[in-house]
Structure formats: structure tokens, C-alpha cells
XYZ file of C-alpha atoms in Angstrom:
404
model
C 125.770 111.867 113.731
C 127.041 111.184 110.215
C 129.455 113.454 108.335
C 126.694 115.197 106.372
C 124.812 116.021 109.557
C 127.969 117.258 111.292
C 128.804 119.488 108.322
C 125.275 120.913 108.355
C 125.483 121.816 112.023
C 128.971 123.289 111.739
C 127.671 125.591 109.024
C 124.761 126.647 111.140
C 126.883 127.667 114.137
C 128.147 130.630 112.107
C 124.675 132.150 111.899
C 122.968 134.585 114.256
C 121.279 132.998 117.253
C 117.758 133.482 115.900
C 118.481 131.984 112.484
C 120.607 129.253 113.978
C 117.823 128.054 116.254
C 115.333 127.779 113.433
C 117.634 126.193 110.852
C 118.767 123.535 113.305
C 115.134 122.542 113.733
C 114.388 122.881 110.036
C 117.227 120.615 109.035
C 116.440 118.122 111.796
C 112.810 117.705 110.803
C 112.301 119.020 107.302
C 115.350 117.579 105.621
C 114.549 114.314 107.411
C 118.245 113.687 107.854
C 118.029 113.064 111.594
C 115.236 110.556 111.510
C 115.017 109.134 114.976
C 114.209 111.432 117.853
C 116.765 111.806 120.626
C 113.974 111.093 123.066
C 113.464 107.655 121.544
C 116.987 106.558 120.677
C 117.792 104.813 123.956
C 114.412 103.449 125.004
C 113.793 99.719 125.327
C 111.200 98.023 123.075
C 107.731 98.478 124.533
C 105.945 95.151 125.224
C 102.485 96.140 123.996
C 100.086 93.169 123.872
C 98.872 92.855 120.277
C 97.481 90.041 118.137
C 100.543 90.100 115.865
C 104.003 90.431 117.434
C 105.862 89.563 114.227
C 106.172 92.274 111.585
C 104.723 91.349 108.184
C 107.180 91.221 105.306
C 105.707 94.409 103.792
C 106.688 96.528 106.831
C 109.813 98.609 107.419
C 110.614 101.563 109.662
C 112.010 102.911 112.917
C 109.438 101.409 115.280
C 108.900 97.816 116.300
C 105.805 96.217 114.792
C 103.941 95.991 118.147
C 104.524 99.736 118.558
C 103.033 100.383 115.112
C 99.900 98.409 115.960
C 99.688 100.154 119.339
C 99.779 103.587 117.667
C 97.148 102.543 115.121
C 94.922 101.192 117.898
C 95.504 104.427 119.851
C 94.532 106.769 117.012
C 91.195 107.835 115.585
C 91.985 110.433 112.876
C 94.156 109.997 109.790
C 94.337 111.098 106.172
C 93.461 109.071 103.098
C 95.251 110.121 99.920
C 93.713 108.969 96.661
C 94.740 109.472 93.042
C 92.859 112.333 91.430
C 92.728 113.379 87.798
C 95.486 115.994 88.250
C 96.567 115.937 91.878
C 96.895 113.570 94.832
C 93.713 114.177 96.860
C 94.062 114.120 100.656
C 91.267 114.346 103.205
C 91.169 113.778 107.006
C 88.881 110.969 108.185
C 87.910 109.123 111.336
C 89.233 105.571 111.280
C 89.933 102.451 113.305
C 92.460 99.655 112.908
C 91.529 96.060 113.675
C 92.194 92.596 112.263
C 95.142 94.005 110.311
C 93.093 96.478 108.251
C 92.113 100.152 108.264
C 88.374 100.818 108.407
C 86.834 104.199 107.513
C 83.254 105.427 107.482
C 82.374 108.094 104.965
C 79.604 109.836 103.112
C 78.498 107.849 100.079
C 79.468 110.579 97.642
C 82.451 112.863 97.227
C 85.838 113.209 95.581
C 87.609 110.422 97.481
C 84.801 107.949 96.710
C 84.912 108.777 93.005
C 88.720 108.558 92.980
C 88.693 105.138 94.659
C 86.138 103.833 92.178
C 88.525 104.761 89.353
C 91.771 103.699 91.083
C 91.729 101.765 94.345
C 95.393 102.362 95.216
C 95.629 104.733 98.187
C 97.974 105.910 100.907
C 96.655 106.220 104.456
C 98.689 108.271 106.939
C 98.579 108.493 110.719
C 100.481 111.005 112.861
C 100.907 110.710 116.619
C 103.201 112.965 118.617
C 104.193 114.589 121.867
C 107.215 116.585 122.918
C 108.644 113.775 125.074
C 108.732 110.852 122.662
C 108.649 112.536 119.256
C 106.476 112.442 116.174
C 105.570 108.998 114.817
C 104.494 109.228 111.184
C 103.014 106.086 109.596
C 102.245 105.551 105.893
C 100.054 102.622 104.831
C 99.935 101.857 101.111
C 97.253 99.515 99.852
C 93.967 98.849 98.136
C 90.779 100.579 99.245
C 87.597 98.545 99.053
C 84.208 100.314 99.175
C 81.871 97.875 100.912
C 78.439 97.802 99.265
C 76.810 94.758 100.816
C 74.317 96.024 103.484
C 74.997 93.155 105.907
C 78.775 93.629 105.638
C 78.437 97.393 106.113
C 76.383 96.816 109.260
C 79.013 94.432 110.593
C 81.855 96.848 109.874
C 80.017 99.779 111.464
C 79.472 97.776 114.646
C 83.168 96.876 114.736
C 84.094 100.478 113.957
C 82.121 101.782 116.940
C 83.571 99.102 119.238
C 87.154 99.869 118.197
C 86.738 103.650 118.204
C 85.466 103.702 121.786
C 87.931 101.163 123.223
C 91.378 101.757 124.743
C 94.250 100.557 122.566
C 94.794 97.341 124.516
C 91.122 96.342 124.247
C 90.393 97.121 120.592
C 90.712 93.597 119.204
C 88.733 91.946 122.014
C 85.972 94.563 121.743
C 85.767 94.063 117.985
C 85.495 90.297 118.443
C 82.425 90.802 120.631
C 80.735 93.412 118.426
C 77.289 92.477 117.122
C 76.166 93.622 113.703
C 73.015 95.711 113.392
C 71.304 97.514 110.503
C 72.658 100.971 109.726
C 70.237 103.761 110.626
C 72.031 106.316 108.434
C 73.357 106.243 104.857
C 77.100 105.755 105.179
C 79.858 104.203 103.097
C 82.338 101.835 104.705
C 85.870 101.620 103.287
C 88.433 98.931 104.080
C 92.119 99.439 103.296
C 94.145 96.267 102.936
C 97.845 97.093 103.546
C 100.403 96.153 100.896
C 103.273 98.217 102.330
C 103.719 100.069 105.626
C 106.538 102.502 106.463
C 107.157 104.916 109.322
C 109.498 107.562 110.702
C 110.061 108.955 114.175
C 111.031 112.642 114.265
C 111.933 114.975 117.118
C 109.438 117.519 118.474
C 111.057 120.553 120.147
C 108.691 121.821 122.833
C 109.138 125.386 121.564
C 107.565 124.301 118.259
C 104.312 122.991 119.717
C 102.331 126.142 118.928
C 103.196 125.590 115.266
C 102.098 121.943 115.299
C 98.540 120.981 114.270
C 97.014 120.704 117.756
C 95.948 124.066 119.183
C 96.900 123.861 122.845
C 95.445 127.241 123.820
C 92.779 129.266 122.058
C 90.041 128.474 119.607
C 89.837 127.575 115.949
C 88.407 130.557 114.065
C 85.332 130.122 111.911
C 83.528 127.748 114.277
C 80.077 129.223 113.707
C 77.536 128.254 111.085
C 78.146 124.513 111.074
C 75.698 122.341 109.132
C 74.598 118.811 110.000
C 76.549 115.964 108.457
C 76.604 112.183 108.453
C 77.311 110.063 111.540
C 77.058 112.831 114.107
C 79.466 115.277 112.489
C 79.067 118.483 110.560
C 81.162 120.312 108.026
C 81.410 123.571 106.113
C 83.804 125.314 103.798
C 86.177 127.742 105.450
C 86.150 131.459 104.621
C 89.268 132.748 102.870
C 90.577 134.460 106.015
C 90.330 131.200 107.992
C 92.119 129.280 105.249
C 94.923 131.845 105.237
C 95.116 131.738 109.043
C 95.459 127.946 108.930
C 98.353 128.055 106.473
C 100.043 130.946 108.290
C 99.658 129.733 111.877
C 100.972 126.198 111.335
C 104.421 125.032 110.253
C 103.934 121.278 109.903
C 102.148 119.772 106.906
C 102.193 116.911 104.423
C 103.464 117.046 100.852
C 101.412 114.669 98.694
C 102.946 113.265 95.513
C 102.743 110.188 93.246
C 105.301 107.415 93.751
C 105.481 103.885 92.279
C 101.814 103.707 91.323
C 100.553 104.940 94.695
C 99.939 108.382 96.080
C 102.539 109.231 98.719
C 102.585 111.667 101.631
C 105.652 113.072 103.391
C 105.571 115.025 106.686
C 107.451 118.304 106.269
C 108.180 121.615 107.917
C 107.120 124.630 105.856
C 106.513 128.380 105.698
C 103.703 130.161 103.865
C 104.346 133.666 102.547
C 103.814 135.745 99.406
C 100.926 133.421 98.575
C 103.158 130.346 98.193
C 104.232 127.326 100.244
C 107.984 126.809 100.786
C 109.466 123.527 101.965
C 113.111 122.970 102.879
C 114.384 119.510 101.953
C 117.397 117.425 101.141
C 117.846 117.272 97.373
C 117.333 113.552 96.881
C 114.705 110.941 97.711
C 111.406 109.636 96.366
C 109.522 112.930 96.562
C 112.342 114.824 94.808
C 112.504 112.206 92.040
C 108.760 112.554 91.560
C 108.869 116.368 91.505
C 111.573 116.276 88.829
C 109.050 114.606 86.543
C 106.907 117.740 86.665
C 103.866 116.157 88.269
C 101.480 118.353 90.171
C 101.194 118.040 93.938
C 98.913 118.754 96.835
C 99.865 120.034 100.263
C 97.787 119.395 103.387
C 97.651 121.306 106.670
C 95.527 120.511 109.723
C 94.662 122.491 112.832
C 92.451 120.948 115.484
C 91.362 120.991 119.106
C 89.226 118.582 121.131
C 86.052 119.544 119.301
C 86.846 120.657 115.764
C 89.160 119.816 112.910
C 90.199 122.400 110.329
C 91.728 121.027 107.127
C 93.283 122.908 104.187
C 94.500 121.458 100.884
C 96.704 123.377 98.468
C 96.759 122.028 94.900
C 99.379 123.285 92.491
C 102.668 123.023 90.677
C 105.982 122.569 92.474
C 109.308 124.153 91.505
C 112.680 122.975 92.793
C 114.967 125.873 93.720
C 118.676 125.121 93.937
C 120.295 128.474 93.095
C 122.171 129.568 96.268
C 121.351 133.274 95.957
C 117.627 132.614 95.514
C 117.637 130.076 98.335
C 119.394 132.514 100.669
C 116.785 135.270 100.405
C 113.910 132.799 100.585
C 115.393 131.062 103.624
C 115.772 134.459 105.303
C 112.050 135.018 104.765
C 111.341 131.408 105.734
C 112.899 131.826 109.176
C 111.275 135.248 109.703
C 107.862 133.729 109.004
C 108.534 130.725 111.203
C 109.284 133.014 114.160
C 106.261 135.278 113.576
C 102.657 134.972 114.690
C 100.124 134.440 111.902
C 98.889 138.042 112.014
C 102.451 139.420 111.801
C 103.732 137.393 108.846
C 103.163 139.974 106.118
C 105.165 142.579 108.034
C 107.890 140.074 108.873
C 108.359 139.278 105.182
C 108.425 142.973 104.219
C 111.226 143.571 106.720
C 113.489 141.103 104.910
C 115.413 143.014 102.245
C 118.324 140.646 101.718
C 119.932 137.692 103.486
C 122.592 138.415 106.067
C 126.183 137.300 105.521
C 125.837 134.260 107.766
C 122.817 133.005 105.864
C 124.577 133.455 102.523
C 127.641 131.569 103.695
C 125.639 128.687 105.128
C 123.464 128.305 102.063
C 126.584 128.257 99.876
C 127.929 125.351 101.927
C 124.637 123.472 102.135
C 123.546 124.034 98.531
C 125.030 120.741 97.377
C 122.740 118.838 99.731
C 119.573 120.922 99.966
C 116.750 122.278 97.838
C 113.749 124.507 98.360
C 110.375 123.331 97.081
C 108.095 126.172 96.024
C 104.390 125.339 95.572
C 102.360 127.849 93.585
C 98.664 127.294 94.396
C 96.234 126.674 91.563
C 93.414 125.864 93.958
C 93.036 126.014 97.751
C 90.208 124.298 99.631
C 89.378 124.307 103.317
C 86.891 122.474 105.516
C 85.894 122.717 109.152
C 84.769 119.343 110.475
C 82.743 119.305 113.668
C 83.171 115.620 114.505
C 82.861 113.728 117.762
C 86.560 113.369 118.501
C 87.842 110.813 120.987
C 90.179 113.073 122.981
C 92.315 110.118 124.110
C 92.996 109.196 120.462
C 93.979 112.549 118.984
C 97.285 112.894 117.060
C 98.667 114.982 119.936
C 98.725 112.585 122.868
C 96.893 114.546 125.543
C 96.159 111.760 127.980
C 98.357 108.793 127.068
C 101.954 108.028 126.231
C 102.825 107.703 122.579
C 104.284 104.204 122.782
C 103.034 102.733 126.043
């Protein structure tokens, strides 16, 4: 643990037990100071058989390259972030990875298609986690190519189906044997050619799992009234109460910004109260540099189970808060919300009148290294996607190990 981390934790020990427990987790994940999970620090490299054992020169991160390819082969849902007119636009999609590229099927119309036609630079993100091994977060930056040739689309769809339905270790061999056939439905195929790949591995406290995207127990609200969609799925807009439930019941999301010509997406811990999103962060880094330029942002939250995927996007302006007194009261509310159930959040916030002495003292000490990001929504959208999910390839690893 470096000196900054040790100072953070020494400050926290002076807080009450409830606040201490939350802030330790917040700083560990949200500030992204402790990057590598304790569960993964001492493991040996995993010998996963892949077509490419040598990392390309555009890759950097915590995991070995074979582990990255294993996670990509093991996953079936990610997010593509494109460059919109005002905001980064993020949407969850089904995908496969083979032959060194990301392949997505999509409707032929929509915001992401129009964005890609205007600017083909995208970021594609994949999350895979469990409480034992941690949360692997992968960002792929590259060019998105909308495939128009009918024969090529038929070939890619055949490879997509082969990869999607194959275990991780058999994806490449299954794709090699796939036979192209004419598409029976109107669908767009998108290839993403990587130009840069990065990743992080974060810790996942088991007590936080109910606040992570996968809903272990219970149902996603708003399941009724689905309408037919392309390629076996269906989708509808979420009612306002379902959108609010999604933002209130989860605590892990992605902050989408613009960085170096590409959209970027950072996994963060957050709280939603008083109609705004609050993110605790260290006060330096690419996303902070971008926010200082006054650009608008989007913020994405997912909740899903084995059958349905609920996605919410918040579009708005971000404000950096560094004043210790303002941070102290907001962090008091932040921790109250984090500990509350979705239906109890409004009352939990009302009960906070002022920060306690321990919170004030800790914020004073940490103020030189931390900042709060406040997102004021200008638009909020939500979708329920009723897609045919491959339960063995969900972001929360229900049936398989994360890295082996």
C-alpha cells in the first residue's frame, strides 16, 4: 500500500463504523487507487489456450493478454460508446470476439448507427466479475465498421452465432467451421477493429453484490408489455418509476466522457439522490482533465438477470466539487444512500442534517486528493431489453470462473 493509500485509510479509522465501512469500499473502488483486487494479487498466470499468446503493442493493463482474450471469449454483453452531437452515447449490445475483433449485430437504424456513420471512433467496454476474483473491466478503443455487403453480413452472422453459443475455449475453432448463409432478418453487422485496449481489476466485496448490476434475487420491475424486436429480442422504454428504481437500487455505473479523440468509459461507484448522480473520485486523471474542459457527459447504469436487461443513460453537465464543507455534507448523504434500499433513499437523505465530526475531519484530510463529481441530468433514457442471454456468458460469472 503506497503512502497515499495508507493516509486515506488512517483517516477513515477515525469515523463511525458505518461510515468507515462504506468509505473504505468507496475509496478502494471509486477512487481507483487500489487497482488490483486482493483476490487476484497472488495468483499465478492462467494458461488459457488462445490463438494469440503475445500481447499486441496497443495493449496495457493488469491482466495477461491470454486472460483478456479469455474474458472476451467468455462474455456476450458489452457497451458500445459512440460520439454524439453533445454527449457520449452508450448502449448495451450483444457481442462476440473472434479473430482479434469485436462483432456486434444491431438494428439497421438508431442513434449509435447514425453516430458511427458520422464518426467511426468508438469505445467498447466489457465487465466481468465475481466476489472471489474481482471485477475485470476492459476498454477497447477503435474504429467501428458497419458492414453493408450482403455476403459479408451473412458470413459475420454465421460466425457470430457460432461464437456466441460456444464455450470460451472453443470460440475460434467454432468460428473457423461456421458456414455463411443468407440473413432471414434485416440486421446490421458492426466490426470494431481495436487500436488500443486497456483494463483494470477491482475488488468486489461480497456485501456489495446487491448493489452490483446483476440481480441475484428478485425480479426486474417493468417486465410486462414487451414488443417484438430484431434477432429474437424485444425492447421498450422504461416508465419513470422503473428508471428511478434502476438508478437508486444500483451503486456501480460507468461515467462516459471524451478523451483523445475517442469516447471513454470509466467504471465508478456512485449514489443517486436529490435528482442527481454523485461520484467520488481522486482529483486527477483522464476523466478529471476532460471534465475540467466543461464537456458534457453521460452516465450508464445496468441491472439485469438471466432473462432481461434494464439499461439507463443519464445525459447532462458535470460539476467538480472540491470545497471540503460541501463535500462533507454530500458524502454524509452519499453513504446514507449507499446503505439504504431503493425505496428508503428519500427518507435516508432527509435524515441527514449535517456531517458528523468524523466525516468533517476525514474530508478535510482527504480534500487534497479527492473530488466529488455531480451530474445534473438534462435527459434520462431507459430501455428494457428482452434478449436471449447466454447465462454462462453474463457479466456476473454464474457458472464459470472469471479467469479460468
